[in-house]
Tab-separated table of C-alpha atoms and ligand atoms in Angstrom:
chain	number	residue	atom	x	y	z
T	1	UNK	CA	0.000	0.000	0.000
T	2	UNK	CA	0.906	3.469	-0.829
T	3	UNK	CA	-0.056	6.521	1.410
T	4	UNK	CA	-2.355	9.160	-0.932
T	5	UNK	CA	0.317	12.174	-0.922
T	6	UNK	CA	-1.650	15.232	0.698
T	7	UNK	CA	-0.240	18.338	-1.439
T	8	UNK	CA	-0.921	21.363	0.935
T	9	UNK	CA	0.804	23.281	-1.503
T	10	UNK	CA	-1.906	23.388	-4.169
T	11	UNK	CA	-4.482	23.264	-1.552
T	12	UNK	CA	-3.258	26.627	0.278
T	13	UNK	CA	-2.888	28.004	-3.442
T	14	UNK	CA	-6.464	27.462	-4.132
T	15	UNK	CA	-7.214	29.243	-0.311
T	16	UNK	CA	-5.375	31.772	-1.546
T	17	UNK	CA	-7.083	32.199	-4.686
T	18	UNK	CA	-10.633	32.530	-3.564
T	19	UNK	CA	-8.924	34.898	-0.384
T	20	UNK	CA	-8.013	37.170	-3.428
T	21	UNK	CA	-11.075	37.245	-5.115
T	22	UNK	CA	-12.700	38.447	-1.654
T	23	UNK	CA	-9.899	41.131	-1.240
T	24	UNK	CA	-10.622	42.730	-4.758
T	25	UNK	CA	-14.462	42.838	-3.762
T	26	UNK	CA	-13.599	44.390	-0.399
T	27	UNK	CA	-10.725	46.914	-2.625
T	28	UNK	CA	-13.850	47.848	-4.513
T	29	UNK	CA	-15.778	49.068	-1.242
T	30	UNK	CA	-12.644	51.118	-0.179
T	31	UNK	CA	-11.329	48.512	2.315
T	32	UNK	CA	-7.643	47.372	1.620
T	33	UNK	CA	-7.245	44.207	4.075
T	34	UNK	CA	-4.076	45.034	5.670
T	35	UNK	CA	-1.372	42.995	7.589
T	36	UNK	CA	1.410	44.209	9.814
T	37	UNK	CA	3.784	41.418	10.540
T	38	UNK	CA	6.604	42.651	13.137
T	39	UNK	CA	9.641	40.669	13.076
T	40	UNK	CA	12.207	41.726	16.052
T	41	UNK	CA	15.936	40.564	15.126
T	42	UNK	CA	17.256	38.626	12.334
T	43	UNK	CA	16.740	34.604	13.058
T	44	UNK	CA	17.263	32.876	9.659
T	45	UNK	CA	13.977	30.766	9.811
T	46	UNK	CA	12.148	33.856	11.088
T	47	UNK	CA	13.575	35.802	8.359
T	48	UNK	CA	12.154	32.833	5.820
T	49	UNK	CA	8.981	32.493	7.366
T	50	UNK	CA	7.969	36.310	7.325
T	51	UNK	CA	9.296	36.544	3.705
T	52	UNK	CA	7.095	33.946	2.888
T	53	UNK	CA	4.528	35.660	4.455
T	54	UNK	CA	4.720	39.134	2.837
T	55	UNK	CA	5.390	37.540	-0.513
T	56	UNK	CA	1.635	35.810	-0.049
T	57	UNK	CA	0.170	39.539	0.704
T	58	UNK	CA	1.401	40.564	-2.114
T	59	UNK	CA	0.182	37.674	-3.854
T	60	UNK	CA	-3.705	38.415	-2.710
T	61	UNK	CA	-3.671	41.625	-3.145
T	62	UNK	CA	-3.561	42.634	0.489
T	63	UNK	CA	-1.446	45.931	1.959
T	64	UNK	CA	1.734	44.712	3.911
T	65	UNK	CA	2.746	47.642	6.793
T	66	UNK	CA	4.985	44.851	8.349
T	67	UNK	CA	8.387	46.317	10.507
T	68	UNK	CA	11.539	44.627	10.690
T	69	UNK	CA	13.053	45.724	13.855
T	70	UNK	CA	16.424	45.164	15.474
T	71	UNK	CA	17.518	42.348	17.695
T	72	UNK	CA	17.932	45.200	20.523
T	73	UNK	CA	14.505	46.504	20.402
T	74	UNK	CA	13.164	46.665	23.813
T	75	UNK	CA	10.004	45.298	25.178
T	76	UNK	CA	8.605	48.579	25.826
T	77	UNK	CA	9.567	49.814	21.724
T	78	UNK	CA	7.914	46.767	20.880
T	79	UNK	CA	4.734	47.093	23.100
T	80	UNK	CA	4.416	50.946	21.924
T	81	UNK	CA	4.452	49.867	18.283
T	82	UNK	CA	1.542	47.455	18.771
T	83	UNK	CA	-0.277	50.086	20.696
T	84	UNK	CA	0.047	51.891	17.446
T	85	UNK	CA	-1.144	49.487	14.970
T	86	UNK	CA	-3.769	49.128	17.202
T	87	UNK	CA	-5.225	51.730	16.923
T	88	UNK	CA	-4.871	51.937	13.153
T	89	UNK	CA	-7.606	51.974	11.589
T	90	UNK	CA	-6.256	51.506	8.208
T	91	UNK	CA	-4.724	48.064	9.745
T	92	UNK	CA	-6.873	44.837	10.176
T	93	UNK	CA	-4.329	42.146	11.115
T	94	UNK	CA	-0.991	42.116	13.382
T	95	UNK	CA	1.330	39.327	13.622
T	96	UNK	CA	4.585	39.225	15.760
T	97	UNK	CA	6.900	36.497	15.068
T	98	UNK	CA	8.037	34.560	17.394
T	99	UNK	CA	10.665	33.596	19.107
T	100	UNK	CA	11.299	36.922	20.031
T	101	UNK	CA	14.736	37.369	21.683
T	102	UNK	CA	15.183	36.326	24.972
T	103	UNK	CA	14.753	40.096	26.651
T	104	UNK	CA	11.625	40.453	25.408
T	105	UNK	CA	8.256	38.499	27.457
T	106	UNK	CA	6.399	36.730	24.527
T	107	UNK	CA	3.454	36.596	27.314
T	108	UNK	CA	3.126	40.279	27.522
T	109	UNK	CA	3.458	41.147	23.766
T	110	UNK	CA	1.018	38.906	22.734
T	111	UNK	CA	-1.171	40.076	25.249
T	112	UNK	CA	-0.941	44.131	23.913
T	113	UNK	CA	-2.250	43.250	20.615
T	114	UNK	CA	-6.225	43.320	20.264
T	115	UNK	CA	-7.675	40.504	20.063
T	116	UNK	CA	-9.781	41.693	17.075
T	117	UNK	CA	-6.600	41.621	15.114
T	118	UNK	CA	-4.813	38.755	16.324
T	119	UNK	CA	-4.918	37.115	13.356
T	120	UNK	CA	-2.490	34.588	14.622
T	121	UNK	CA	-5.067	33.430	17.057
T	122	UNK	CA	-2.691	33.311	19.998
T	123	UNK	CA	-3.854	35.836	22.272
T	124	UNK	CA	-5.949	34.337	25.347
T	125	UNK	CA	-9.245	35.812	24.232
T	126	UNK	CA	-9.008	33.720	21.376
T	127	UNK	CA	-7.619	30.788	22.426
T	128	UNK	CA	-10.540	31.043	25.366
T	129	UNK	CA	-13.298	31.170	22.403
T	130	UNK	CA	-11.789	28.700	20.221
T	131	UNK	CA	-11.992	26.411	23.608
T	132	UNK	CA	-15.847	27.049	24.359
T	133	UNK	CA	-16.453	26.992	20.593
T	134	UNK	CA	-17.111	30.739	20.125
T	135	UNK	CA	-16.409	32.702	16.767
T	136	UNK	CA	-12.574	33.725	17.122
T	137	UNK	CA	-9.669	33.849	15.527
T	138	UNK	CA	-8.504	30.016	14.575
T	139	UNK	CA	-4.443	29.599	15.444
T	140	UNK	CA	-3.374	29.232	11.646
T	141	UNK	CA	-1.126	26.157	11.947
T	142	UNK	CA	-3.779	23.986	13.815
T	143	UNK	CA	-6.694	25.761	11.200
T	144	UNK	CA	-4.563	24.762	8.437
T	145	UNK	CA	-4.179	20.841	10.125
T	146	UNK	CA	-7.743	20.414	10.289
T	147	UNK	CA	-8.791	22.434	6.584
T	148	UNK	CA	-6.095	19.843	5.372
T	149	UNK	CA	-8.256	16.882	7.125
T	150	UNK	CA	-11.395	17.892	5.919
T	151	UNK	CA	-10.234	18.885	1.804
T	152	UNK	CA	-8.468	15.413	1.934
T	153	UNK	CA	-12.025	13.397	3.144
T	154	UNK	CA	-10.675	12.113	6.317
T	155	UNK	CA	-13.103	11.519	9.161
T	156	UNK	CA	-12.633	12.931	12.327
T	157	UNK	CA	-15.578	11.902	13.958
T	158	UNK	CA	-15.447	9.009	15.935
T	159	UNK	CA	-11.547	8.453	15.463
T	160	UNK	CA	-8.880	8.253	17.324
T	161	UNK	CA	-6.457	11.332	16.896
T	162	UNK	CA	-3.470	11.298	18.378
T	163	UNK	CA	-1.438	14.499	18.743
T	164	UNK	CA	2.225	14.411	19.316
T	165	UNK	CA	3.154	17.441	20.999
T	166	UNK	CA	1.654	20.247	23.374
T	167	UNK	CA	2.802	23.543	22.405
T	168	UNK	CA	0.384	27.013	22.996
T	169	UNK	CA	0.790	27.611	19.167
T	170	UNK	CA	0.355	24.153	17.123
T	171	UNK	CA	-0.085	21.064	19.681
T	172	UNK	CA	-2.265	21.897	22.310
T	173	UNK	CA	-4.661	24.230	19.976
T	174	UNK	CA	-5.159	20.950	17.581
T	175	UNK	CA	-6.260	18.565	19.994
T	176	UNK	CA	-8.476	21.194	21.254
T	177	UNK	CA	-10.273	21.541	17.599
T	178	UNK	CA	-9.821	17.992	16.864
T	179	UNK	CA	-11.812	17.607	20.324
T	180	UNK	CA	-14.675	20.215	19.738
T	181	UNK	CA	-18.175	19.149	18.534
T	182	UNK	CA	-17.770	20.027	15.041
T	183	UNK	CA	-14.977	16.816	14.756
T	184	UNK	CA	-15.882	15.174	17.610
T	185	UNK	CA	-12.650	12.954	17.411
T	186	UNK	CA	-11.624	11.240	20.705
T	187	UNK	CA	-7.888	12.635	21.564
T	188	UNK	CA	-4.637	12.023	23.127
T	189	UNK	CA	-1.852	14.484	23.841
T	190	UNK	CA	1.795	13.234	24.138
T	191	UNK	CA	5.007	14.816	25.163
T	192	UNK	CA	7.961	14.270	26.962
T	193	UNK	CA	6.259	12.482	30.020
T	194	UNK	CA	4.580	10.130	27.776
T	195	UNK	CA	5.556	6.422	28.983
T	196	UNK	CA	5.909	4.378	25.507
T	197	UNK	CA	5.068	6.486	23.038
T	198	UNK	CA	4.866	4.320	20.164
T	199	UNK	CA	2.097	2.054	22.023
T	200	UNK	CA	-0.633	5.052	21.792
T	201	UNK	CA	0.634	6.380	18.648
T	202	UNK	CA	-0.048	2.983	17.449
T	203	UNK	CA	-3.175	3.180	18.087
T	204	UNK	CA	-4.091	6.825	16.011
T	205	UNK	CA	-6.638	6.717	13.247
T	206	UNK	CA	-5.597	10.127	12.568
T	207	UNK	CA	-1.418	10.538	13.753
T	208	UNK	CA	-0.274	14.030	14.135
T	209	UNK	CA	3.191	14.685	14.569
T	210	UNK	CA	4.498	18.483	16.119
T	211	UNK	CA	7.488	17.163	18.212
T	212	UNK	CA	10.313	19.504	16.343
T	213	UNK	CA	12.501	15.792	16.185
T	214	UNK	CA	13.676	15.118	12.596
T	215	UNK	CA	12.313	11.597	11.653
T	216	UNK	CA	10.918	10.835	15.151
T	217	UNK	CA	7.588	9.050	13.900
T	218	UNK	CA	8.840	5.624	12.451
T	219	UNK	CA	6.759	2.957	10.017
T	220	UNK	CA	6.464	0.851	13.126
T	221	UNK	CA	4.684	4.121	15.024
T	222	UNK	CA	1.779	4.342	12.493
T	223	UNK	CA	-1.356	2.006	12.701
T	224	UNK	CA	-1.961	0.893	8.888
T	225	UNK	CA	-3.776	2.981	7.053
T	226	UNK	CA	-3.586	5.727	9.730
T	227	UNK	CA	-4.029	9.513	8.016
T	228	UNK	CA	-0.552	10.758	9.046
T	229	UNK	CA	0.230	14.714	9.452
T	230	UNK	CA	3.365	16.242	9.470
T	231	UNK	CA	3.730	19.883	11.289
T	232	UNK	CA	7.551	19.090	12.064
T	233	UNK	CA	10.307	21.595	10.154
T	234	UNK	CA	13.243	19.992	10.792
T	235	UNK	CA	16.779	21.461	9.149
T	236	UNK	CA	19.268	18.501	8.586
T	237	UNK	CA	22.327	18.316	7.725
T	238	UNK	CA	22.829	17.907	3.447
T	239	UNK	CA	26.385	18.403	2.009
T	240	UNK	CA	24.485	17.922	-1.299
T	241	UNK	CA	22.040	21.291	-1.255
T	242	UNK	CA	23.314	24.804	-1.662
T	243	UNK	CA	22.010	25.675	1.235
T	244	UNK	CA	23.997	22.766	2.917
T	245	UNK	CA	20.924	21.435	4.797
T	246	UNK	CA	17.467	20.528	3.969
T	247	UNK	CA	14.053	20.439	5.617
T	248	UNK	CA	12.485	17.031	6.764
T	249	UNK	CA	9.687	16.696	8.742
T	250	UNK	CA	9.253	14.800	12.257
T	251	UNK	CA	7.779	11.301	10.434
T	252	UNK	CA	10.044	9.019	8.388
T	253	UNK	CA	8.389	9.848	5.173
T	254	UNK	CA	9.705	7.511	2.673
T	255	UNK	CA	8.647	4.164	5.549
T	256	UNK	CA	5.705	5.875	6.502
T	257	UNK	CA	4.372	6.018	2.689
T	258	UNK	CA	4.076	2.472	2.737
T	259	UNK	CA	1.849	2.299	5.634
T	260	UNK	CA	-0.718	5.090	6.176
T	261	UNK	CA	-2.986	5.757	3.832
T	262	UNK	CA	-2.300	9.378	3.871
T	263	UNK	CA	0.153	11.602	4.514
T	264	UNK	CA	1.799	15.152	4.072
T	265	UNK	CA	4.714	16.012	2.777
T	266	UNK	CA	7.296	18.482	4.237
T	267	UNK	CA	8.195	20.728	2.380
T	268	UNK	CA	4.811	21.722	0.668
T	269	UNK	CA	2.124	19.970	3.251
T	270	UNK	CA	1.198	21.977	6.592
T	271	UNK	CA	3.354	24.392	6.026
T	272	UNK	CA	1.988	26.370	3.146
T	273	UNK	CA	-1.542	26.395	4.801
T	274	UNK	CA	-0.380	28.080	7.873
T	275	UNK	CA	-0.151	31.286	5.984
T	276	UNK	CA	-3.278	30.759	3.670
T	277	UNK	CA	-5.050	30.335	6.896
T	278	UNK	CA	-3.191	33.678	7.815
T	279	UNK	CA	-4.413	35.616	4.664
T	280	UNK	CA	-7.960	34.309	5.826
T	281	UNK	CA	-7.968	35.410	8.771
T	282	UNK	CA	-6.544	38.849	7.825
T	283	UNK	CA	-9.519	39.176	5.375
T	284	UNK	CA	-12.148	38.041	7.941
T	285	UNK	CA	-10.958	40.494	10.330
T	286	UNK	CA	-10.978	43.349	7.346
T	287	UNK	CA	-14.711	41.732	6.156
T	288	UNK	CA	-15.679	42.766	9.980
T	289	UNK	CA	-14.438	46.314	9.740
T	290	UNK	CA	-16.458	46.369	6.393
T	291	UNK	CA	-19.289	45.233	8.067
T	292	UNK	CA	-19.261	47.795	11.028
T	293	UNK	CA	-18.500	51.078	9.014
G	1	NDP	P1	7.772	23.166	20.607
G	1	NDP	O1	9.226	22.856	20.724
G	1	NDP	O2	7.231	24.391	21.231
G	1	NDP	O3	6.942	21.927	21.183
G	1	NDP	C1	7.298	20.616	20.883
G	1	NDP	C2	6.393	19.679	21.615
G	1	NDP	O4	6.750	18.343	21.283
G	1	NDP	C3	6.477	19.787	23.139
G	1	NDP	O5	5.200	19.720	23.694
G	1	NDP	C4	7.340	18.597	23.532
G	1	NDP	O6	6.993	18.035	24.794
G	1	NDP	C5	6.979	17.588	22.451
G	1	NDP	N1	8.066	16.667	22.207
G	1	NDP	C6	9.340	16.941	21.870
G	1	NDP	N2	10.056	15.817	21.762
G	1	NDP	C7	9.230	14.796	22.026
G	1	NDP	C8	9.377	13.395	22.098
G	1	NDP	N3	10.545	12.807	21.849
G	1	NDP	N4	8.300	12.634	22.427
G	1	NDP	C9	7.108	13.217	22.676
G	1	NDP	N5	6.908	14.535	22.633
G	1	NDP	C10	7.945	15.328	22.309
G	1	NDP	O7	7.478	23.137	19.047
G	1	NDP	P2	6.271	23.769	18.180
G	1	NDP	O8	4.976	23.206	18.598
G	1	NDP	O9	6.432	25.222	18.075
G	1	NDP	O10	6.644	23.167	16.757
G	1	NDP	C11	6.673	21.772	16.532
G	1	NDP	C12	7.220	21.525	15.139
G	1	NDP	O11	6.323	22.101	14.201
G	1	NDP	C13	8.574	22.183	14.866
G	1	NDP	O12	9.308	21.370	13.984
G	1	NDP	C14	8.206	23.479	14.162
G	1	NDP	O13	9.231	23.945	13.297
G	1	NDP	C15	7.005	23.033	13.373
G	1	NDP	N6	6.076	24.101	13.036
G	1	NDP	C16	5.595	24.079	11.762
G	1	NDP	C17	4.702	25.027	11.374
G	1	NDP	C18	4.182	24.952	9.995
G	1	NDP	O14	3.592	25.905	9.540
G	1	NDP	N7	4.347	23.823	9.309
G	1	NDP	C19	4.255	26.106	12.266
G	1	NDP	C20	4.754	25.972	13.618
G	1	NDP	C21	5.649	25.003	13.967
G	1	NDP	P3	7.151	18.843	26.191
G	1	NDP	O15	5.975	19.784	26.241
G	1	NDP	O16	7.081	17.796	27.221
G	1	NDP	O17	8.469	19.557	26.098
């Protein structure tokens, strides 16, 4: 058996397409959906990821006011800033990338940013309505996880999902939606306290995989015919790229293949949907203003 190949790539292309039809409606009633993304320092797979990012708001059609600040921007500079875009009118979405260097208290910036443009879907309010099933901002990697599930026809409800990994920004917020009514899958979180992980991964209809541990997620880990997701971005070692490394995800892709029957790819699986999940959510939040004015 060979897994079905999940190409997030062309599905986040075709998000992205019908995200820019809405912007040109919304650019015809006066309303350019705007995103600020603030990037603080110059970490090479921050750098990447908010390139990636502005190159896709330029691809919809959307205005970019994003700042690229120095590494020695203080907390308070920072804070100020999103005080500002706040209260921009003209601005509908603000994103600060993290990690943010180690002087800086993630907590507290996140926290200064309104939550009706936290279009990252981090800030509490958010994560509290995403919990009790209230409209809110969707976190964009665990949005993008579950628009992946449901485009590719796999069943949530009634299976068994098993989420490898807790973080605040992919881990935890997935089993929570994979956990809410509207999937209605039954869910276990591991980690690093988990006694034998392989036994309950074993058991996952639906195997997700957010550990940040190149290759972690062996054949023998997967149930056959398990739907198997990838969120890991792993840089290895590769004499033989340009770049001298290359990105693999947290599950032994080429073993896995023969096992699940589906599976993302990494590059071009999760990872593109994350930001056509963040150009939706910009545009919802700019659809609101619209609304209200
Ligand atoms: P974190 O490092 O914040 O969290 C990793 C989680 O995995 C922790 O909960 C940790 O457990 C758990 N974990 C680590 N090792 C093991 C192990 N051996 N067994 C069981 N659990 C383990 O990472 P993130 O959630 O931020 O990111 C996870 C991965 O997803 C990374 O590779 C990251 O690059 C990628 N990512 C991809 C995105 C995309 O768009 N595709 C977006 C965001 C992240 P504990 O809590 O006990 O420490």
């Amino acid at each position: 058996m060979s897994a079905v190949i999940i190409d997030g790539y062309t599905v986040a292309a075709t998000v992205r397409a019908q995200v820019a039809k809405s912007v040109s409606a919304l650019v015809g009633q006066g309303i350019t959906p705007c995103l600020s993304v603030v990037l603080v320092g110059e970490d090479p797979a921050s750098v990447s990821y908010v390139s990636g990012k502005e190159k896709a708001l330029r691809e919809v059609g959307m205005k970019d006011a994003s700042y690229r600040l120095p590494a020695t921007t203080t907390e308070e500079e920072l804070i100020t800033l999103i005080h500002r875009l706040n209260a921009d009118t003209t601005v509908h979405g603000i994103l600060v990338q993290l990690p943010l260097p180690r002087h800086i208290n993630e907590a507290r910036v996140i926290m200064a940013i309104n939550p009706e443009k936290d279009v990252d879907g981090f800030h509490p309010v958010n994560i509290g309505n995403m919990v009790i099933e209230r409209p809110c901002f969707l976190p964009c990697t665990p949005h993008g996880v579950m628009y992946l599930l449901k485009n590719a026809g796999i069943e949530t409800r009634g299976a068994h999902a098993v989420v490898v990994g807790r973080s605040n920004i992919v881990g935890k917020p997935l089993s929570i939606l994979l956990a809410r009514k509207d999937s209605n899958a039954t869910v276990s979180v591991c980690h690093t306290g988990t006694r034998d992980l392989a036994s309950i991964t074993r058991q996952a209809d639906i195997l997700i995989a957010a550990a940040g541990k190149p290759r972690m997620i062996s054949a023998d880990m997967i149930k056959p015919g398990a739907a198997v997701i990838d969120v890991g971005v792993n840089r290895v070692e590769d004499d033989s790229s340009p770049k001298g490394y290359r990105l693999v995800g947290d599950v032994d892709f080429d073993a896995a293949l023969e096992v699940a029957s589906f599976i993302t790819p990494v590059p071009r699986g999760v990872g593109p949907m994350t930001i056509a999940m963040l150009m939706e959510n910009t545009l919802l939040s700019a659809e609101r203003v619209a609304r209200s004015s």
